[in-house]
mmCIF file of C-alpha atoms in Angstrom:
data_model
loop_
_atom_site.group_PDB
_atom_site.id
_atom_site.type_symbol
_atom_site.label_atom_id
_atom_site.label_comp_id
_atom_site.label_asym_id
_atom_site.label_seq_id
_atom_site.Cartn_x
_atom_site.Cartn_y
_atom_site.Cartn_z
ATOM 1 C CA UNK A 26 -16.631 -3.529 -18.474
ATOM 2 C CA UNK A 27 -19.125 -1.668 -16.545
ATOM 3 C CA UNK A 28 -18.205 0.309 -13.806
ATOM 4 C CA UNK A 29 -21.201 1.037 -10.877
ATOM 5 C CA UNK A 30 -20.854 3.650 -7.951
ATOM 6 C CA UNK A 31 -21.709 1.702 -4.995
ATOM 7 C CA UNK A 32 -23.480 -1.334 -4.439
ATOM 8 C CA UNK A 33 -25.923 -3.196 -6.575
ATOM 9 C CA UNK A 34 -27.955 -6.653 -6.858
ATOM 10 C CA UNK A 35 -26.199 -8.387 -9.703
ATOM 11 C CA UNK A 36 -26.755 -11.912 -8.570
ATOM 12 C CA UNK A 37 -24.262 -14.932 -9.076
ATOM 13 C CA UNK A 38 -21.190 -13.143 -9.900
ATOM 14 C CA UNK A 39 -17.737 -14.636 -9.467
ATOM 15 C CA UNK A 40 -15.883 -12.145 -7.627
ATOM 16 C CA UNK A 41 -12.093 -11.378 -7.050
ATOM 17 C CA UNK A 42 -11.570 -9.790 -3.673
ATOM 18 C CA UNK A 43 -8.736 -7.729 -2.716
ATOM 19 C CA UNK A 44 -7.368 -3.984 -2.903
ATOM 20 C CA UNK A 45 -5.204 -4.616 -5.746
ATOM 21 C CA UNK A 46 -2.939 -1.698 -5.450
ATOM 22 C CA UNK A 47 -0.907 -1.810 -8.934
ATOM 23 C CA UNK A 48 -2.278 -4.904 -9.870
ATOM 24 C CA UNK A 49 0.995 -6.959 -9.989
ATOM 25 C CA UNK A 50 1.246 -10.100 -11.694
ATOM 26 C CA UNK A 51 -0.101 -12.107 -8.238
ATOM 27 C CA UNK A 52 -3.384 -9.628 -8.553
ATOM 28 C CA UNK A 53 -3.653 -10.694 -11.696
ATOM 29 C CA UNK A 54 -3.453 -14.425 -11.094
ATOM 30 C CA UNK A 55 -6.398 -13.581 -8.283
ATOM 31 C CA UNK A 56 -8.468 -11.273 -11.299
ATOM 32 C CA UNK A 57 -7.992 -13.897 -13.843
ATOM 33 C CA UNK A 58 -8.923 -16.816 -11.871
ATOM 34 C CA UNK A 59 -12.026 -14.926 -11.089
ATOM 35 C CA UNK A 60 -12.358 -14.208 -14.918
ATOM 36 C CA UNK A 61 -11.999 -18.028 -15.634
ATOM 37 C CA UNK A 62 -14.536 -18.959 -13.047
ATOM 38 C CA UNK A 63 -17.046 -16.560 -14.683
ATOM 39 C CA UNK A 64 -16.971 -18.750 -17.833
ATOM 40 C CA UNK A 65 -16.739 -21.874 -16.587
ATOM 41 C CA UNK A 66 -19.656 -21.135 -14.257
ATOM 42 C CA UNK A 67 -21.367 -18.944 -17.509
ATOM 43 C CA UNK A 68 -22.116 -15.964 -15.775
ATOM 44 C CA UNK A 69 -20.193 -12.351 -15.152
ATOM 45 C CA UNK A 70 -17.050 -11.495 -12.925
ATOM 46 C CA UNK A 71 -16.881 -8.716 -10.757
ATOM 47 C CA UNK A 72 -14.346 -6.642 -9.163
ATOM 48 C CA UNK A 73 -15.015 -4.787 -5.947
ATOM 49 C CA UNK A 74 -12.759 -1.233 -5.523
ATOM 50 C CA UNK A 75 -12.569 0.565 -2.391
ATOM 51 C CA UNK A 76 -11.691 4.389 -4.283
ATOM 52 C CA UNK A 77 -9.346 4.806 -1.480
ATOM 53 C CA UNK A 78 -7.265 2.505 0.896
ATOM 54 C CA UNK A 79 -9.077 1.760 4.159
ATOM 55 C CA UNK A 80 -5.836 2.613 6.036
ATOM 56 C CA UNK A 81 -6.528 6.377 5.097
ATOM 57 C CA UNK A 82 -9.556 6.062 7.153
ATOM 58 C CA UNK A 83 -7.641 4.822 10.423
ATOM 59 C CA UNK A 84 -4.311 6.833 10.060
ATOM 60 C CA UNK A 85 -5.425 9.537 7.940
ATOM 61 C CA UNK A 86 -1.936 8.886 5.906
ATOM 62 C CA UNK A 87 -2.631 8.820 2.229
ATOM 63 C CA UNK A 88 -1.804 5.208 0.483
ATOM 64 C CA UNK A 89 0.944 5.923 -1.943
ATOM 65 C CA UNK A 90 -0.077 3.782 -5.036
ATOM 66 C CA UNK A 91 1.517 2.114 -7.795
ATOM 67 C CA UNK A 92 -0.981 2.958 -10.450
ATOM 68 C CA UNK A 93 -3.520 6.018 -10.622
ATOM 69 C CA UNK A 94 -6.553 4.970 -9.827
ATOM 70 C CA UNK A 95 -8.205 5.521 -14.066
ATOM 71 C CA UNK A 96 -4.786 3.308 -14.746
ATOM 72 C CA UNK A 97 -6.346 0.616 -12.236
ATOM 73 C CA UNK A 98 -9.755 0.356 -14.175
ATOM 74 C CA UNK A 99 -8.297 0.372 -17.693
ATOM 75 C CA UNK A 100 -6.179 -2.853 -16.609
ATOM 76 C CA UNK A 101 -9.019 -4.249 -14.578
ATOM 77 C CA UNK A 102 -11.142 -3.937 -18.622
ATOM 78 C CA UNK A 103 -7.985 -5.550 -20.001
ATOM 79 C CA UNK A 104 -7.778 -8.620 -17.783
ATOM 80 C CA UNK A 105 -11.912 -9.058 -18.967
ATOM 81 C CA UNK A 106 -13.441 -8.201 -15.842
ATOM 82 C CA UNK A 107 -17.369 -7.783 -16.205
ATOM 83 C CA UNK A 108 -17.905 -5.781 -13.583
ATOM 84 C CA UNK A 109 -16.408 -3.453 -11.299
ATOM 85 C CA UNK A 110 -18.232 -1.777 -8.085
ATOM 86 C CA UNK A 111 -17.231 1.467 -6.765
ATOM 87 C CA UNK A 112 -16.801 1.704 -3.086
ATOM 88 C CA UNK A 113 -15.956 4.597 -0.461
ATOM 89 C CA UNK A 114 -14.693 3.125 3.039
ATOM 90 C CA UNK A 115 -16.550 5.269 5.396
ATOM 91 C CA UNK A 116 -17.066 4.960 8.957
ATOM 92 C CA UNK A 117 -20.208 2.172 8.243
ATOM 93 C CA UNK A 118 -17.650 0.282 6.656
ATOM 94 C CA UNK A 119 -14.754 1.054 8.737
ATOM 95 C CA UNK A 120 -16.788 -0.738 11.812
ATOM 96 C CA UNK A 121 -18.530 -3.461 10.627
ATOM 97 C CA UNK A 122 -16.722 -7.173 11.533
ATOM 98 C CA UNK A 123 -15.517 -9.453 8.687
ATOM 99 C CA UNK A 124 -19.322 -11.349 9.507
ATOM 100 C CA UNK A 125 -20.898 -8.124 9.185
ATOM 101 C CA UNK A 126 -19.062 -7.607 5.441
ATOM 102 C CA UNK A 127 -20.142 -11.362 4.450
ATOM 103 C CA UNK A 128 -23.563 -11.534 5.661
ATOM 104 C CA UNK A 129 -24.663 -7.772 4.970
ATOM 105 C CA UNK A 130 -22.862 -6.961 1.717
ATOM 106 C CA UNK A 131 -21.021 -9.656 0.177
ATOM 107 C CA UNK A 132 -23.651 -12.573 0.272
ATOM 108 C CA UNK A 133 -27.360 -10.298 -0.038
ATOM 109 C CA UNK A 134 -25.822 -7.987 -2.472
ATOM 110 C CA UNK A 135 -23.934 -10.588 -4.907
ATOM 111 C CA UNK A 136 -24.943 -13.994 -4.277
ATOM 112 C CA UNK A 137 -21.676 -15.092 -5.394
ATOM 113 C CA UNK A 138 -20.871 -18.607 -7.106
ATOM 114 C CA UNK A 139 -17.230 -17.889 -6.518
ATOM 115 C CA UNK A 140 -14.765 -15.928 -4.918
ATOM 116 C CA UNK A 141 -11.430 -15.582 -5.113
ATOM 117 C CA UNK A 142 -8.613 -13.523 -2.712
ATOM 118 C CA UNK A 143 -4.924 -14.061 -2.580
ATOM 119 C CA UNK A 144 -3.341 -15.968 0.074
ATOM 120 C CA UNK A 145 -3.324 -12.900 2.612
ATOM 121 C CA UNK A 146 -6.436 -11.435 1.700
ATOM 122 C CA UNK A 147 -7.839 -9.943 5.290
ATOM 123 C CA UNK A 148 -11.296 -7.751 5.346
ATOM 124 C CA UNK A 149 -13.978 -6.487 8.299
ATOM 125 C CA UNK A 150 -13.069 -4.882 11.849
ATOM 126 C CA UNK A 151 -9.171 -5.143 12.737
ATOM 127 C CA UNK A 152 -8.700 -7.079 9.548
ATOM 128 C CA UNK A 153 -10.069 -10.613 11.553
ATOM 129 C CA UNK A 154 -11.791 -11.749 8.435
ATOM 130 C CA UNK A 155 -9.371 -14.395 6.281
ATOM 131 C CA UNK A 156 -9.261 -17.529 3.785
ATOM 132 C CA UNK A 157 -10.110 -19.516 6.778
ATOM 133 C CA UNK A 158 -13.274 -17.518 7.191
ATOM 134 C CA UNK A 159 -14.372 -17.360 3.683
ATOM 135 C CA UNK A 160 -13.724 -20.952 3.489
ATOM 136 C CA UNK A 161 -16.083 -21.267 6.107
ATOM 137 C CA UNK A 162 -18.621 -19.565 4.458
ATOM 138 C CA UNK A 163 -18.175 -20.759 1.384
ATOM 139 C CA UNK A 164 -19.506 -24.355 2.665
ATOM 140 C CA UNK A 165 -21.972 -22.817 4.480
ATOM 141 C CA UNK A 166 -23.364 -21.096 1.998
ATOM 142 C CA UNK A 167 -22.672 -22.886 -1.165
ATOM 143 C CA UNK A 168 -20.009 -20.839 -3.136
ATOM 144 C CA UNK A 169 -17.012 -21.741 -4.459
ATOM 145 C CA UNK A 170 -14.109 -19.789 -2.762
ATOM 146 C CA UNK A 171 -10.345 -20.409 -4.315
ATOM 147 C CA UNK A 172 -6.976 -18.724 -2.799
ATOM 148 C CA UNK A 173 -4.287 -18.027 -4.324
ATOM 149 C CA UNK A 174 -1.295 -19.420 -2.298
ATOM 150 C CA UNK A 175 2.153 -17.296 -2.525
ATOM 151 C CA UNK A 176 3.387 -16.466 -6.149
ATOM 152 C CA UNK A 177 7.395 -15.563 -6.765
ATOM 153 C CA UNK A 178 9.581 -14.690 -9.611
ATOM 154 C CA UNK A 179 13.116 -14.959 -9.246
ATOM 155 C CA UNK A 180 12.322 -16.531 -5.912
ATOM 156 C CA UNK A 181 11.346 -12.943 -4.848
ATOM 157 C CA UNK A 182 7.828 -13.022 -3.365
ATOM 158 C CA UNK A 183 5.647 -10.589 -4.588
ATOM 159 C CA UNK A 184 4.044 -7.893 -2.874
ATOM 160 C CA UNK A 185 2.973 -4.414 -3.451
ATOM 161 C CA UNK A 186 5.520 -3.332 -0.468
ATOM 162 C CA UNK A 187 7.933 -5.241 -2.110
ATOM 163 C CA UNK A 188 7.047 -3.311 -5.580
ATOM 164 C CA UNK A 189 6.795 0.045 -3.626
ATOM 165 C CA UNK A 190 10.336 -0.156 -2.295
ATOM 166 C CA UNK A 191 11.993 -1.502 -5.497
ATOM 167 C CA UNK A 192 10.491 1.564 -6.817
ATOM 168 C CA UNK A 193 11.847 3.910 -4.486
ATOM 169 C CA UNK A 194 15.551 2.839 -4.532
ATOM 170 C CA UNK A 195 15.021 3.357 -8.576
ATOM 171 C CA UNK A 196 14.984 -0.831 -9.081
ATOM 172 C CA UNK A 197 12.686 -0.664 -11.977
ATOM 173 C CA UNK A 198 14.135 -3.854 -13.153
ATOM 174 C CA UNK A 199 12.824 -5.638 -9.920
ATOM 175 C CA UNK A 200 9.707 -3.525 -10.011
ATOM 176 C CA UNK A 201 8.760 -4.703 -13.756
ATOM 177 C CA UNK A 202 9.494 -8.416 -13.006
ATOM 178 C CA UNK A 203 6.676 -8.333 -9.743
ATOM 179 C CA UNK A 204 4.512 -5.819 -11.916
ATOM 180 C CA UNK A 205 4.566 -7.627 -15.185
ATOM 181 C CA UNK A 206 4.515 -4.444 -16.782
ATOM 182 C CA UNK A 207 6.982 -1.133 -16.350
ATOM 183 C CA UNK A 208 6.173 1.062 -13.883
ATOM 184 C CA UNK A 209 4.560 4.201 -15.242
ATOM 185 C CA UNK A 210 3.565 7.913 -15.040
ATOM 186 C CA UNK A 211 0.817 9.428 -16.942
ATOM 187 C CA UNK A 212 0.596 13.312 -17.453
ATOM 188 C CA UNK A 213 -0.284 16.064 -19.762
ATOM 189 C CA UNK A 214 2.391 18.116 -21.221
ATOM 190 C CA UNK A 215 2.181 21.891 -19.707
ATOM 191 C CA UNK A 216 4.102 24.986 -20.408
ATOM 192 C CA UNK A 217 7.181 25.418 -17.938
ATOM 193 C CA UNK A 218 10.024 28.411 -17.985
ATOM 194 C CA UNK A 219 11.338 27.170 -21.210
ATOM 195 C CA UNK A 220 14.813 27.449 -20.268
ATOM 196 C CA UNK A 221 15.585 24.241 -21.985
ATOM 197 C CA UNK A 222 14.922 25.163 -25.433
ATOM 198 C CA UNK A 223 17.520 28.635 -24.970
ATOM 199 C CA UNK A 224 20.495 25.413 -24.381
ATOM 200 C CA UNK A 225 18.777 23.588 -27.321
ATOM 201 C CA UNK A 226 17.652 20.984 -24.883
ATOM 202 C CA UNK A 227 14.077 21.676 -25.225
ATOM 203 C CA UNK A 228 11.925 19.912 -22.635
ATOM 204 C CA UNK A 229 8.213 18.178 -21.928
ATOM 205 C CA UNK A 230 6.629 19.711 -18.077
ATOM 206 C CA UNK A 231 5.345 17.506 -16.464
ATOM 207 C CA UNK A 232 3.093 16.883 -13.761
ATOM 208 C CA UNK A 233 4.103 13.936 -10.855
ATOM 209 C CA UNK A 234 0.218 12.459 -10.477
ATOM 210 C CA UNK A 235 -0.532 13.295 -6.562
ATOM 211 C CA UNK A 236 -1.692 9.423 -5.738
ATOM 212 C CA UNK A 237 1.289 7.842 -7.216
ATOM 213 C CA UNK A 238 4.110 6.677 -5.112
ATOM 214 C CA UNK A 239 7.120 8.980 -5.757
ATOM 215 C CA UNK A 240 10.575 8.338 -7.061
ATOM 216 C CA UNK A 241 13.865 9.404 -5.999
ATOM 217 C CA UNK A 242 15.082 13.007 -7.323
ATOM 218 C CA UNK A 243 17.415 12.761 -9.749
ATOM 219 C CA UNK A 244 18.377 12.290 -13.091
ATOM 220 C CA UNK A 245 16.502 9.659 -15.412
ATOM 221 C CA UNK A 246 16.874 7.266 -18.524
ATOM 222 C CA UNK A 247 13.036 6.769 -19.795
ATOM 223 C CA UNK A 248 10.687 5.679 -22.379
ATOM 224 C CA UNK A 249 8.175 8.393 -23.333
ATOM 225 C CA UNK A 250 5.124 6.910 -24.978
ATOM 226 C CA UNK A 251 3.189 9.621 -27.231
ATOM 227 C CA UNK A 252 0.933 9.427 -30.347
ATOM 228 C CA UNK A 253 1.490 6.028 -30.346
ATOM 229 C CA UNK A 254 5.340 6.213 -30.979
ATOM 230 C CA UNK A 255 8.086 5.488 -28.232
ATOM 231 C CA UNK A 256 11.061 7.760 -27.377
ATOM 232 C CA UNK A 257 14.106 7.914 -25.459
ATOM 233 C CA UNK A 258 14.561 10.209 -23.187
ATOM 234 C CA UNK A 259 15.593 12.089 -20.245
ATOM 235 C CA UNK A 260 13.984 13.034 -17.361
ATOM 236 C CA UNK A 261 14.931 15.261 -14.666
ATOM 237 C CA UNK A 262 12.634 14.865 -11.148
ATOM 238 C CA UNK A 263 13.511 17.307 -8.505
ATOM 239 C CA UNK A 264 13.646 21.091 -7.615
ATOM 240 C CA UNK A 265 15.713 22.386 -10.902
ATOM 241 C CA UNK A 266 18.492 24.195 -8.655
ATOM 242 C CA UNK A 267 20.234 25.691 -11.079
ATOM 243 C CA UNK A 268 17.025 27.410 -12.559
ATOM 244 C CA UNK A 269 17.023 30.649 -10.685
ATOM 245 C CA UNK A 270 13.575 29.872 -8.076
ATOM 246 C CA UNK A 271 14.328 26.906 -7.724
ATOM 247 C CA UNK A 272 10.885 25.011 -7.090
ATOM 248 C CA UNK A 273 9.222 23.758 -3.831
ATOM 249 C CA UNK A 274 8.325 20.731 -4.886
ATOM 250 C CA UNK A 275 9.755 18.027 -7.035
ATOM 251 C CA UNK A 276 8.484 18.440 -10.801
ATOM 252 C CA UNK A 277 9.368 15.960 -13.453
ATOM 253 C CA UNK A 278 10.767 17.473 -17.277
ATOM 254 C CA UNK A 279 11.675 15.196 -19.685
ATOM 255 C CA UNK A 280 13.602 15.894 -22.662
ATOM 256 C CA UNK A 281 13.014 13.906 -25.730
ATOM 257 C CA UNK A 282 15.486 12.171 -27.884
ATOM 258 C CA UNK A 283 14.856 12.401 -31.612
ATOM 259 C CA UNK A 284 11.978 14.225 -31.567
ATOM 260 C CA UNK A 285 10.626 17.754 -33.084
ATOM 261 C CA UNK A 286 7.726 19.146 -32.858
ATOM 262 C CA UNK A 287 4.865 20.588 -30.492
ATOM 263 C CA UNK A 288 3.565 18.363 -27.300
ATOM 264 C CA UNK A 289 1.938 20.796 -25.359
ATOM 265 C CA UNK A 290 -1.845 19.439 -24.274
ATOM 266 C CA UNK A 291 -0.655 15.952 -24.990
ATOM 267 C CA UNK A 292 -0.836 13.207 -22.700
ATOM 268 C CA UNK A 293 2.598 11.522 -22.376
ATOM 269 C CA UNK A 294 3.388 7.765 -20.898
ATOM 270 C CA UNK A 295 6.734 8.284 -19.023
ATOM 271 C CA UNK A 296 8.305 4.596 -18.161
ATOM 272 C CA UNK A 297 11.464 4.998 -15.746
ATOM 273 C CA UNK A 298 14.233 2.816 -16.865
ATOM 274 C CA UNK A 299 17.405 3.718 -14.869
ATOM 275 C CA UNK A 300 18.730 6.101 -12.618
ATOM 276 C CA UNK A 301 20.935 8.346 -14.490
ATOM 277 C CA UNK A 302 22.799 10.488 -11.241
ATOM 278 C CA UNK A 303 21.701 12.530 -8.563
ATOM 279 C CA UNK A 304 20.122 15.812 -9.414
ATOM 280 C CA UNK A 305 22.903 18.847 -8.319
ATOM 281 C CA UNK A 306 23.358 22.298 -8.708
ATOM 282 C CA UNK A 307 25.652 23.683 -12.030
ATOM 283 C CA UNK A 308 27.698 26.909 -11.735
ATOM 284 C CA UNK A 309 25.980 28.074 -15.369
ATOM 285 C CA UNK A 310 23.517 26.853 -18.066
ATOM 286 C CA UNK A 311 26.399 26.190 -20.057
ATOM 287 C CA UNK A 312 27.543 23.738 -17.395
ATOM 288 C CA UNK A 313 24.336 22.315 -17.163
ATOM 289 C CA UNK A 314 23.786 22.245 -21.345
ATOM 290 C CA UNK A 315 27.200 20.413 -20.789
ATOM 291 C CA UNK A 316 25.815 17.469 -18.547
ATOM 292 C CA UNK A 317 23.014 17.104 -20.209
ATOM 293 C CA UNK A 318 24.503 15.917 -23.152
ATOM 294 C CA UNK A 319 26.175 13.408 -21.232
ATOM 295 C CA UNK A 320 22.954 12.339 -19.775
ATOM 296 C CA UNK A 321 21.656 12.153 -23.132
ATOM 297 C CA UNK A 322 24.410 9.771 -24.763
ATOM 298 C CA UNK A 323 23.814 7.325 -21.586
ATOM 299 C CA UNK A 324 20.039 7.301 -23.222
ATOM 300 C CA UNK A 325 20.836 7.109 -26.276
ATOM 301 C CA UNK A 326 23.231 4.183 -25.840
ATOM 302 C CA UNK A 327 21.635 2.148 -23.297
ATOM 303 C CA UNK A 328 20.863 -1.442 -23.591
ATOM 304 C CA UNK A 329 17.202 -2.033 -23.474
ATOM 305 C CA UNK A 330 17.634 -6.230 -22.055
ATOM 306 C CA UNK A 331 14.398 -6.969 -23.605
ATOM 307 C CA UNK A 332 12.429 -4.445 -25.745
ATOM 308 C CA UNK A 333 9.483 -6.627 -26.302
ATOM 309 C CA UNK A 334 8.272 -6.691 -22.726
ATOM 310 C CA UNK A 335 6.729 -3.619 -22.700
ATOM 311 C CA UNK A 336 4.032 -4.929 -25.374
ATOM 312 C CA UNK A 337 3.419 -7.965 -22.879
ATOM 313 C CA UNK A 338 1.279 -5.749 -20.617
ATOM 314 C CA UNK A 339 -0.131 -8.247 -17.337
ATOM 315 C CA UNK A 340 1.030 -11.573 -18.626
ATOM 316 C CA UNK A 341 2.693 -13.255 -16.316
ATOM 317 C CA UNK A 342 6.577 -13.551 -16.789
ATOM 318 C CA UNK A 343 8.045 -17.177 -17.797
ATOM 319 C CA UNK A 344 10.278 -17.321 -14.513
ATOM 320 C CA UNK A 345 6.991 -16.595 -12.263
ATOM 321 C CA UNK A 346 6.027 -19.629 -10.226
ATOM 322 C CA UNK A 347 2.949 -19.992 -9.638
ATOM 323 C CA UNK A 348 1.463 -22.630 -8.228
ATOM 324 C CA UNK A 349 -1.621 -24.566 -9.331
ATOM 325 C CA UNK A 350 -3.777 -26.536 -6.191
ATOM 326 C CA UNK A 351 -7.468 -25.998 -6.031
ATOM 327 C CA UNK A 352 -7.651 -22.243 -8.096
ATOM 328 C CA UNK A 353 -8.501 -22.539 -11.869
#
């Protein structure tokens, strides 16, 4: 996959339009389709990414994202997307109408043969471009435009909202089913206060990646991915109140079941499974040493429903309906 800052003249590309914030298993449908085209059609597919969401521009509230945005390109190379164009919504962007996008970017620039957008895909000024429009266009000017109609799974619709607040209310069952994949943090291992290892509950520091929507504080059952190798573990997200400073800001430690040995400098893959408890304050570190080792035996004897799924990264689940009219 080959990724280009801005735009370029790559001519007769099949593109897939859309933010695709955590590419859930409905993004992928869109990306794939796009994919298909491509071969069918025998030339490239192409992704366009706007680096940040355009709402940022209007409300100047950062977009709190399901995946980092590196994350977002590695599964963009996995789904077999061609070629993926780099984009900063700026105030030229920001005003021009949905025409304006078509006719001065979209068409000149790419010359698609296809496109394809989900069902509620909406571009240009006050979001008044739509299928119906690209339709439109499409017949006017000779590409092929497909749309994804509304995809469910467990007669859930999804949606990156409804992935966002599954998230949030620690529903990572929910969350995987719309993602197709576990919901994820990636971070490097620093050095922390190293109170754990004095209550032989030595723990990973963490850093919470800025962009990424944030959990609940509290108390965590998780997967740590490292070195190839998965471990159980716990992880603790929230302002260590029995550490004396107590932080400012939530900070994620994880400690590690079953493992020994030096992480520091390595990237970790931390996959929240289920909310343990509520973080609290404990009297002493013998108190806390105490509940820890409960926290660990609920990790240790949890019951993983289906241990496989994490290898089944963006397929789409059996139970997902999804419907098959005019798309590919």
């Amino acid at each position: 996959m080959k990724v280009i800052g801005g735009l370029s003249h790559i001519h007769g590309l099949s593109l897939a339009l859309g933010f695709f914030d955590g590419i859930h298993t409905g993004h992928a449908v869109v990306i794939k389709n796009a994919v298909k085209c491509a071969k069918i059609y025998n030339t490239q597919s192409g992704v366009i990414l706007f680096r940040k969401h355009p709402r940022e521009t209007f409300t100047g509230v950062k977009n709190e994202n399901i995946l980092e945005f590196n994350e977002k390109l590695n599964m963009l190379n996995r789904l077999g997307v061609d070629y993926v164009f780099l984009l900063d919504f700026n105030e030229d962007f920001a005003k021009m109408t949905a025409q304006d996008y078509l006719e001065n970017v979209i068409l000149p620039y790419f010359q698609p043969v296809a496109i394809t957008t989900g069902f509620n895909h909406t571009f240009g000024l006050r979001g008044e471009g739509n299928p119906d429009l690209l339709k439109k266009y499409s017949e006017d000017f000779g590409f092929k435009y497909f749309q994804v109609p509304p995809i469910t799974t467990k007669n859930t619709l999804i949606s990156s909202t409804t992935i966002k607040n599954a998230i949030k209310n620690s529903n990572f069952e929910l969350a995987r089913d719309l993602l197709g994949y576990g919901f994820y943090i990636k971070s490097p291992v620093i050095h922390g206060r190293k109170i754990g290892r004095t209550i032989n509950f030595p723990t990973a520091n963490l850093i919470y990646p800025e962009e990424l929507i944030k959990i609940e504080r509290g108390v965590y059952f998780v997967i740590v991915s490292t070195n190839r190798k998965n471990y159980r573990g716990v992880m603790n997200y929230g302002l260590r109140p029995t550490v004396e400073m107590g932080d400012i800001i939530a900070v994620p430690e994880v400690h590690l079941l079953d493992f020994s040995g030096n992480l520091y400098g390595n990237i970790v893959k931390v996959s929240p499974i289920a909310k343990i408890r509520e973080e609290r304050p404990f009297k002493s570190l013998s108190e806390l040493k105490e509940q820890i080792t409960k926290d660990s035996e609920f990790a240790a004897n949890y019951q993983l429903g289906e241990p496989q799924r994490e290898k089944r990264t963006m397929l789409i689940p059996e139970h997902t309906k999804v419907p098959s009219p005019d798309f590919l």
